[in-house]
Short mmCIF file of C-alpha atoms in Angstrom, two decimals:
data_model
loop_
_atom_site.label_atom_id
_atom_site.label_comp_id
_atom_site.label_asym_id
_atom_site.label_seq_id
_atom_site.Cartn_x
_atom_site.Cartn_y
_atom_site.Cartn_z
CA UNK A 1 -0.04 0.11 -0.01
CA UNK A 2 1.20 3.62 -0.85
CA UNK A 3 0.60 6.90 0.47
CA UNK A 4 -2.61 8.75 -1.01
CA UNK A 5 -0.55 11.51 -2.56
CA UNK A 6 -2.10 14.75 -1.62
CA UNK A 7 0.76 16.80 -0.19
CA UNK A 8 3.35 18.41 -2.35
CA UNK A 9 6.39 17.57 -0.20
CA UNK A 10 9.75 18.90 0.40
CA UNK A 11 12.49 16.00 -0.09
CA UNK A 12 13.52 16.59 3.58
CA UNK A 13 12.93 13.90 6.28
CA UNK A 14 12.81 15.63 9.72
CA UNK A 15 13.86 13.33 12.37
CA UNK A 16 14.87 15.32 15.38
CA UNK A 17 14.08 18.57 16.96
CA UNK A 18 15.08 20.86 19.92
CA UNK A 19 13.77 24.19 20.51
CA UNK A 20 13.55 26.14 17.36
CA UNK A 21 15.83 23.69 15.44
CA UNK A 22 15.12 20.52 13.44
CA UNK A 23 17.47 17.92 11.91
CA UNK A 24 17.05 15.60 8.95
CA UNK A 25 18.20 12.12 8.57
CA UNK A 26 21.45 13.37 7.12
CA UNK A 27 22.18 15.34 9.98
CA UNK A 28 21.56 18.79 8.35
CA UNK A 29 20.22 21.43 10.75
CA UNK A 30 17.47 23.83 9.96
CA UNK A 31 16.24 26.72 11.75
CA UNK A 32 12.62 26.44 12.07
CA UNK A 33 10.52 29.62 11.54
CA UNK A 34 7.12 27.57 10.81
CA UNK A 35 6.79 25.54 13.75
CA UNK A 36 4.78 22.80 11.81
CA UNK A 37 1.88 25.29 10.72
CA UNK A 38 2.14 26.95 14.21
CA UNK A 39 1.87 24.04 16.32
CA UNK A 40 5.13 24.11 18.17
CA UNK A 41 4.52 26.83 20.81
CA UNK A 42 7.21 25.93 23.50
CA UNK A 43 9.64 24.71 21.21
CA UNK A 44 10.54 20.77 19.93
CA UNK A 45 11.09 18.26 22.51
CA UNK A 46 10.99 20.68 25.77
CA UNK A 47 12.43 18.49 28.54
CA UNK A 48 9.58 19.35 30.76
CA UNK A 49 7.05 18.37 28.12
CA UNK A 50 8.74 15.03 27.38
CA UNK A 51 9.18 14.28 31.17
CA UNK A 52 5.22 14.78 31.76
CA UNK A 53 4.14 12.86 28.71
CA UNK A 54 6.31 10.32 29.51
CA UNK A 55 5.27 9.99 33.20
CA UNK A 56 1.70 10.19 31.90
CA UNK A 57 2.08 7.41 29.47
CA UNK A 58 3.49 5.10 32.05
CA UNK A 59 0.59 5.58 34.10
CA UNK A 60 -2.50 5.80 31.68
CA UNK A 61 -2.93 6.97 28.05
CA UNK A 62 -6.46 6.75 27.49
CA UNK A 63 -9.99 6.39 29.01
CA UNK A 64 -13.20 7.62 27.51
CA UNK A 65 -15.30 10.56 28.62
CA UNK A 66 -17.65 8.15 30.41
CA UNK A 67 -15.72 8.66 33.57
CA UNK A 68 -14.02 11.73 35.67
CA UNK A 69 -10.86 12.87 34.21
CA UNK A 70 -9.32 15.37 36.73
CA UNK A 71 -6.94 16.52 34.24
CA UNK A 72 -9.74 18.16 32.27
CA UNK A 73 -10.76 20.08 35.25
CA UNK A 74 -7.22 21.17 36.01
CA UNK A 75 -6.80 22.29 32.42
CA UNK A 76 -9.92 24.21 32.56
CA UNK A 77 -8.81 26.03 35.48
CA UNK A 78 -5.40 26.88 34.46
CA UNK A 79 -6.44 27.96 30.87
CA UNK A 80 -9.09 30.44 32.26
CA UNK A 81 -6.68 31.75 34.40
CA UNK A 82 -3.77 32.21 31.76
CA UNK A 83 -6.19 33.52 29.22
CA UNK A 84 -8.31 35.62 31.34
CA UNK A 85 -11.51 33.84 30.77
CA UNK A 86 -11.96 32.30 34.09
CA UNK A 87 -15.95 32.50 33.70
CA UNK A 88 -16.00 30.33 30.51
CA UNK A 89 -16.42 26.68 30.28
CA UNK A 90 -14.03 24.42 28.27
CA UNK A 91 -15.17 21.57 25.70
CA UNK A 92 -12.15 19.59 24.45
CA UNK A 93 -11.91 17.96 20.97
CA UNK A 94 -8.97 16.96 18.83
CA UNK A 95 -8.48 19.57 16.06
CA UNK A 96 -9.12 23.11 14.82
CA UNK A 97 -11.44 22.19 12.39
CA UNK A 98 -13.49 20.02 14.94
CA UNK A 99 -13.26 22.95 17.53
CA UNK A 100 -14.82 25.34 14.76
CA UNK A 101 -17.25 22.75 13.71
CA UNK A 102 -18.63 22.42 17.41
CA UNK A 103 -18.73 26.26 17.80
CA UNK A 104 -20.89 26.59 14.82
CA UNK A 105 -23.12 23.92 15.77
CA UNK A 106 -23.71 25.31 19.45
CA UNK A 107 -24.24 28.85 17.99
CA UNK A 108 -26.97 27.13 15.86
CA UNK A 109 -28.55 25.36 18.61
CA UNK A 110 -28.41 28.26 20.65
CA UNK A 111 -29.91 30.63 18.28
CA UNK A 112 -32.21 28.35 16.09
CA UNK A 113 -30.65 29.60 13.06
CA UNK A 114 -28.58 28.23 10.08
CA UNK A 115 -26.64 31.36 8.63
CA UNK A 116 -22.91 31.96 8.83
CA UNK A 117 -20.85 34.87 8.22
CA UNK A 118 -17.37 34.47 7.43
CA UNK A 119 -14.50 36.41 5.96
CA UNK A 120 -13.30 36.57 2.58
CA UNK A 121 -9.87 34.61 2.45
CA UNK A 122 -10.70 32.97 5.70
CA UNK A 123 -9.54 29.30 6.73
CA UNK A 124 -11.27 27.42 9.47
CA UNK A 125 -10.78 23.80 8.62
CA UNK A 126 -11.49 20.90 6.34
CA UNK A 127 -14.51 19.21 7.96
CA UNK A 128 -18.07 19.65 6.76
CA UNK A 129 -19.10 22.74 8.14
CA UNK A 130 -15.63 24.15 8.66
CA UNK A 131 -14.60 23.78 5.11
CA UNK A 132 -17.97 25.64 4.21
CA UNK A 133 -16.96 28.55 6.02
CA UNK A 134 -13.43 28.43 4.34
CA UNK A 135 -13.23 30.80 1.51
CA UNK A 136 -11.54 28.44 -0.93
CA UNK A 137 -13.70 26.70 -3.64
CA UNK A 138 -10.85 24.29 -4.70
CA UNK A 139 -11.15 22.34 -1.44
CA UNK A 140 -15.13 22.89 -0.90
CA UNK A 141 -16.50 19.60 -2.20
CA UNK A 142 -20.16 19.67 -3.60
CA UNK A 143 -21.54 17.71 -0.57
CA UNK A 144 -19.99 20.46 1.83
CA UNK A 145 -21.56 23.47 -0.26
CA UNK A 146 -24.96 23.75 1.37
CA UNK A 147 -25.48 27.38 1.12
CA UNK A 148 -25.22 28.27 4.81
CA UNK A 149 -22.46 30.84 4.47
CA UNK A 150 -21.87 34.42 3.14
CA UNK A 151 -18.29 35.73 2.76
CA UNK A 152 -17.82 39.34 3.42
CA UNK A 153 -14.74 41.85 3.04
CA UNK A 154 -12.19 42.36 6.02
CA UNK A 155 -12.85 45.34 8.04
CA UNK A 156 -16.08 46.51 6.03
CA UNK A 157 -18.29 46.79 8.83
CA UNK A 158 -21.36 48.24 6.80
CA UNK A 159 -21.20 44.92 4.42
CA UNK A 160 -21.64 42.74 7.56
CA UNK A 161 -24.34 45.11 9.28
CA UNK A 162 -26.32 44.59 6.01
CA UNK A 163 -26.34 40.98 6.39
CA UNK A 164 -26.86 40.66 10.20
CA UNK A 165 -29.70 43.26 10.18
CA UNK A 166 -31.79 40.40 8.17
CA UNK A 167 -32.07 38.74 11.52
CA UNK A 168 -31.39 35.15 10.29
CA UNK A 169 -27.54 34.94 11.13
CA UNK A 170 -26.71 32.27 13.80
CA UNK A 171 -23.07 33.20 13.94
CA UNK A 172 -20.21 35.36 12.79
CA UNK A 173 -16.63 33.43 12.85
CA UNK A 174 -13.35 35.50 12.14
CA UNK A 175 -9.70 35.06 12.72
CA UNK A 176 -8.54 38.38 14.15
CA UNK A 177 -5.34 37.67 12.57
CA UNK A 178 -5.93 35.87 9.07
CA UNK A 179 -3.43 33.22 8.68
CA UNK A 180 -4.02 31.38 5.53
CA UNK A 181 -5.43 34.66 4.30
CA UNK A 182 -1.94 36.35 4.35
CA UNK A 183 -1.50 37.47 8.07
CA UNK A 184 -4.18 40.41 7.61
CA UNK A 185 -5.34 41.91 10.75
CA UNK A 186 -8.96 42.67 12.09
CA UNK A 187 -9.11 46.36 13.09
CA UNK A 188 -10.36 47.38 16.53
CA UNK A 189 -12.99 49.44 14.88
CA UNK A 190 -14.41 46.43 13.05
CA UNK A 191 -14.19 44.29 16.03
CA UNK A 192 -16.02 46.51 18.43
CA UNK A 193 -18.69 47.23 15.75
CA UNK A 194 -19.07 43.64 14.86
CA UNK A 195 -19.60 42.78 18.58
CA UNK A 196 -22.06 45.66 18.82
CA UNK A 197 -23.95 44.39 16.03
CA UNK A 198 -23.85 40.58 17.14
CA UNK A 199 -25.22 41.63 20.48
CA UNK A 200 -28.12 43.81 19.11
CA UNK A 201 -29.30 40.91 16.68
CA UNK A 202 -28.90 38.08 18.99
CA UNK A 203 -25.95 36.51 16.72
CA UNK A 204 -23.12 34.55 18.23
CA UNK A 205 -19.67 35.75 17.83
CA UNK A 206 -16.91 33.13 17.34
CA UNK A 207 -13.14 33.98 17.49
CA UNK A 208 -10.87 31.38 15.76
CA UNK A 209 -7.93 31.47 17.83
CA UNK A 210 -6.32 28.15 16.13
CA UNK A 211 -3.46 29.83 14.69
CA UNK A 212 -3.28 33.46 16.13
CA UNK A 213 -4.02 32.47 19.87
CA UNK A 214 -2.22 30.85 22.48
CA UNK A 215 0.26 33.56 22.83
CA UNK A 216 1.37 33.81 19.43
CA UNK A 217 0.37 37.22 18.96
CA UNK A 218 2.16 38.54 22.03
CA UNK A 219 -1.12 38.23 24.16
CA UNK A 220 -2.87 35.34 24.89
CA UNK A 221 -5.67 35.85 22.39
CA UNK A 222 -5.10 38.08 19.25
CA UNK A 223 -8.68 39.52 19.90
CA UNK A 224 -7.49 40.80 23.27
CA UNK A 225 -5.69 43.79 21.12
CA UNK A 226 -9.26 45.01 19.86
CA UNK A 227 -10.76 46.21 23.09
CA UNK A 228 -9.75 47.82 26.33
CA UNK A 229 -9.69 45.24 29.22
CA UNK A 230 -12.05 47.38 31.11
CA UNK A 231 -14.52 46.55 28.32
CA UNK A 232 -14.16 43.10 28.49
CA UNK A 233 -17.63 42.06 29.68
CA UNK A 234 -19.29 43.55 26.55
CA UNK A 235 -16.55 43.01 24.09
CA UNK A 236 -15.48 39.58 24.52
CA UNK A 237 -16.50 36.93 21.94
CA UNK A 238 -19.39 34.41 22.80
CA UNK A 239 -17.10 31.21 21.66
CA UNK A 240 -13.37 31.09 21.28
CA UNK A 241 -11.59 27.94 19.47
CA UNK A 242 -8.24 27.03 20.05
CA UNK A 243 -5.70 24.16 18.81
CA UNK A 244 -2.25 24.02 17.15
CA UNK A 245 -0.09 25.46 20.20
CA UNK A 246 -2.27 24.17 23.06
CA UNK A 247 -0.73 20.54 22.82
CA UNK A 248 2.79 21.30 20.90
CA UNK A 249 2.12 18.79 18.52
CA UNK A 250 -0.04 16.29 20.43
CA UNK A 251 -3.75 16.38 18.79
CA UNK A 252 -5.78 18.67 20.93
CA UNK A 253 -8.21 21.59 20.56
CA UNK A 254 -10.73 23.20 22.66
CA UNK A 255 -13.99 25.40 22.59
CA UNK A 256 -14.10 28.06 25.33
CA UNK A 257 -17.84 28.74 25.90
CA UNK A 258 -19.13 32.11 27.56
CA UNK A 259 -21.65 31.58 30.40
CA UNK A 260 -24.66 32.56 28.26
CA UNK A 261 -24.83 28.83 26.74
CA UNK A 262 -26.62 25.99 28.32
CA UNK A 263 -24.97 22.75 28.56
CA UNK A 264 -27.10 19.92 27.47
CA UNK A 265 -26.48 16.31 27.92
CA UNK A 266 -25.67 14.68 24.49
CA UNK A 267 -25.52 17.65 22.51
CA UNK A 268 -21.89 17.76 21.92
CA UNK A 269 -19.60 14.57 22.07
CA UNK A 270 -16.09 13.11 21.45
CA UNK A 271 -14.23 9.95 21.55
CA UNK A 272 -10.63 11.11 22.02
CA UNK A 273 -11.04 14.60 23.04
CA UNK A 274 -9.67 15.78 26.27
CA UNK A 275 -7.85 12.41 27.00
CA UNK A 276 -5.29 11.86 29.48
CA UNK A 277 -2.29 12.26 27.25
CA UNK A 278 -3.68 15.25 25.44
CA UNK A 279 -4.64 17.06 28.83
CA UNK A 280 -1.15 16.15 29.89
CA UNK A 281 0.27 17.71 26.93
CA UNK A 282 -1.61 20.74 27.32
CA UNK A 283 -0.98 21.33 30.99
CA UNK A 284 2.80 20.91 30.27
CA UNK A 285 2.49 23.73 27.61
CA UNK A 286 0.89 25.99 30.07
CA UNK A 287 3.80 25.23 32.79
CA UNK A 288 6.66 26.12 30.01
CA UNK A 289 4.50 29.54 28.68
CA UNK A 290 4.28 30.60 31.90
CA UNK A 291 7.60 29.53 33.60
CA UNK A 292 9.69 30.80 30.55
CA UNK A 293 7.44 33.94 29.88
CA UNK A 294 6.56 32.93 26.34
CA UNK A 295 3.82 35.27 25.47
CA UNK A 296 6.03 38.35 26.48
CA UNK A 297 8.84 36.81 24.54
CA UNK A 298 6.43 36.33 21.48
CA UNK A 299 5.53 40.11 21.55
CA UNK A 300 9.13 41.44 22.36
CA UNK A 301 11.05 39.20 19.60
CA UNK A 302 8.07 39.83 17.26
CA UNK A 303 8.54 43.38 17.43
CA UNK A 304 12.09 43.26 16.77
CA UNK A 305 11.31 41.01 13.88
CA UNK A 306 8.79 43.39 12.38
CA UNK A 307 10.90 46.38 12.88
CA UNK A 308 13.54 45.06 11.19
CA UNK A 309 11.72 43.56 8.44
CA UNK A 310 10.09 46.94 7.95
CA UNK A 311 13.67 48.24 7.26
CA UNK A 312 13.98 45.69 4.29
CA UNK A 313 10.73 46.88 2.19
CA UNK A 314 11.80 47.61 -1.03
CA UNK A 315 12.21 45.90 -4.39
CA UNK A 316 11.73 42.44 -3.26
CA UNK A 317 9.70 43.00 0.08
CA UNK A 318 6.29 44.95 -0.70
CA UNK A 319 4.83 44.77 2.83
CA UNK A 320 5.20 43.36 6.34
CA UNK A 321 2.05 42.62 8.41
CA UNK A 322 1.53 40.85 11.82
CA UNK A 323 1.70 40.66 15.49
CA UNK A 324 3.97 38.76 17.93
CA UNK A 325 5.48 35.72 16.09
CA UNK A 326 2.69 35.86 13.33
CA UNK A 327 4.35 37.67 10.59
CA UNK A 328 3.59 37.95 6.89
CA UNK A 329 6.31 39.15 4.31
CA UNK A 330 4.60 39.99 1.11
CA UNK A 331 6.98 39.74 -1.81
CA UNK A 332 7.02 41.45 -5.16
CA UNK A 333 7.19 38.02 -7.11
CA UNK A 334 5.89 34.62 -6.20
CA UNK A 335 7.18 33.15 -2.87
CA UNK A 336 8.57 29.91 -4.14
CA UNK A 337 11.98 30.82 -5.45
CA UNK A 338 12.65 32.55 -2.17
CA UNK A 339 11.04 30.02 0.20
CA UNK A 340 13.02 27.33 -1.66
CA UNK A 341 16.41 29.20 -1.40
CA UNK A 342 15.75 29.72 2.46
CA UNK A 343 15.20 25.98 2.63
CA UNK A 344 17.77 24.50 0.62
CA UNK A 345 20.56 27.18 0.82
CA UNK A 346 20.18 28.84 4.03
CA UNK A 347 18.46 25.62 5.94
CA UNK A 348 15.66 27.85 7.30
CA UNK A 349 11.81 26.45 7.39
CA UNK A 350 9.30 29.24 6.61
CA UNK A 351 5.66 29.00 5.34
CA UNK A 352 3.64 30.71 3.00
CA UNK A 353 0.04 32.23 2.23
CA UNK A 354 -1.60 32.97 -0.98
CA UNK A 355 0.97 33.42 -3.90
CA UNK A 356 3.42 36.08 -2.86
CA UNK A 357 3.41 35.91 0.89
CA UNK A 358 6.07 34.33 3.32
CA UNK A 359 4.46 33.30 6.60
CA UNK A 360 6.46 33.00 9.79
CA UNK A 361 5.29 31.03 12.89
CA UNK A 362 7.97 30.04 14.85
CA UNK A 363 7.90 28.43 18.45
CA UNK A 364 7.21 31.01 20.82
CA UNK A 365 10.63 30.45 22.54
CA UNK A 366 12.62 32.11 19.47
CA UNK A 367 15.29 34.15 20.49
CA UNK A 368 16.66 37.31 19.65
CA UNK A 369 19.69 35.80 18.33
CA UNK A 370 17.85 33.29 16.32
CA UNK A 371 15.66 35.93 14.93
CA UNK A 372 18.72 37.98 13.85
CA UNK A 373 19.97 34.73 12.24
CA UNK A 374 16.83 34.49 10.20
CA UNK A 375 17.10 38.02 9.27
CA UNK A 376 20.62 37.41 7.96
CA UNK A 377 19.54 34.59 5.97
CA UNK A 378 16.68 36.37 4.07
CA UNK A 379 18.87 39.22 3.26
CA UNK A 380 21.08 36.86 1.50
CA UNK A 381 18.36 35.58 -0.65
CA UNK A 382 16.56 38.67 -1.72
#
């Protein structure tokens, strides 16, 4: 049997990692500025993470959600405190798409409505409804195209108000920093206006923090840049989805649910979500984030990178966008040649978005020295 060939693969077999560095089977070292699609939050093979996972696996790897799992409750308390959402509740699943799927389903149960508003260039996953709210016709199969979704422009509040005033929208789902869409930022004015409109029309506001959350932006959640903390009670989203960095590579995701929602037995469910190993991974990640100050590190190193990259805008670099360690470098030409040269000549992993944008999503432990090394490598190839 062969693999179903759906990935365009680089001819590099990564077999080892440490911090912000990985090695291939031939021993070549690479600086990792992509973190495996923003998944690696605390760095590859962090010793605390490895120790906690090994110890838990020696005790119990899995049991179902039919019994009490105190690790889930501990994670809910820790995540609430770390994020500032202690009065929200947590539902645990396995992937970002699954978190978004459950968020939209919960919104539909809550409102009795079926329409969804999503951003142009949005990416929310590849399961049934998650892919329908993803603005990429190439990956939406006919069976998924059910007419539930209207795509609207970024930061165009009037367009969103027109649709919301119709009174039939179950939820709005937004990434406050669009990842696949090219590292494009929601403005405070748009977010605050959308929050007000959702409240007025009884519409659920979902913030997809799967890529931009968990400290990557320099705050725990990217949407926390968009309103003053004193206004949190009226400005916070109704539902927040998390994944990627929550488990540092272990499949894990969650849905933070505001107090306005009722929990109904059997309405949501999962087989693997919130299992003992997944919760152990998430708790170890929070340990390291807190002990090593990684949210603040993401802010500081990100500000340095953004500032230095702005100085490189010119013939090859058209624009630099982002917050914290979520950065888009828009090029004047397709990214392929520069990305390939960074990988094969300078041994540095980067991501991409659209046709012309390099995407940086490194582990949150990226140092100033490592950031400077990347800048030197990028300068060489441009």
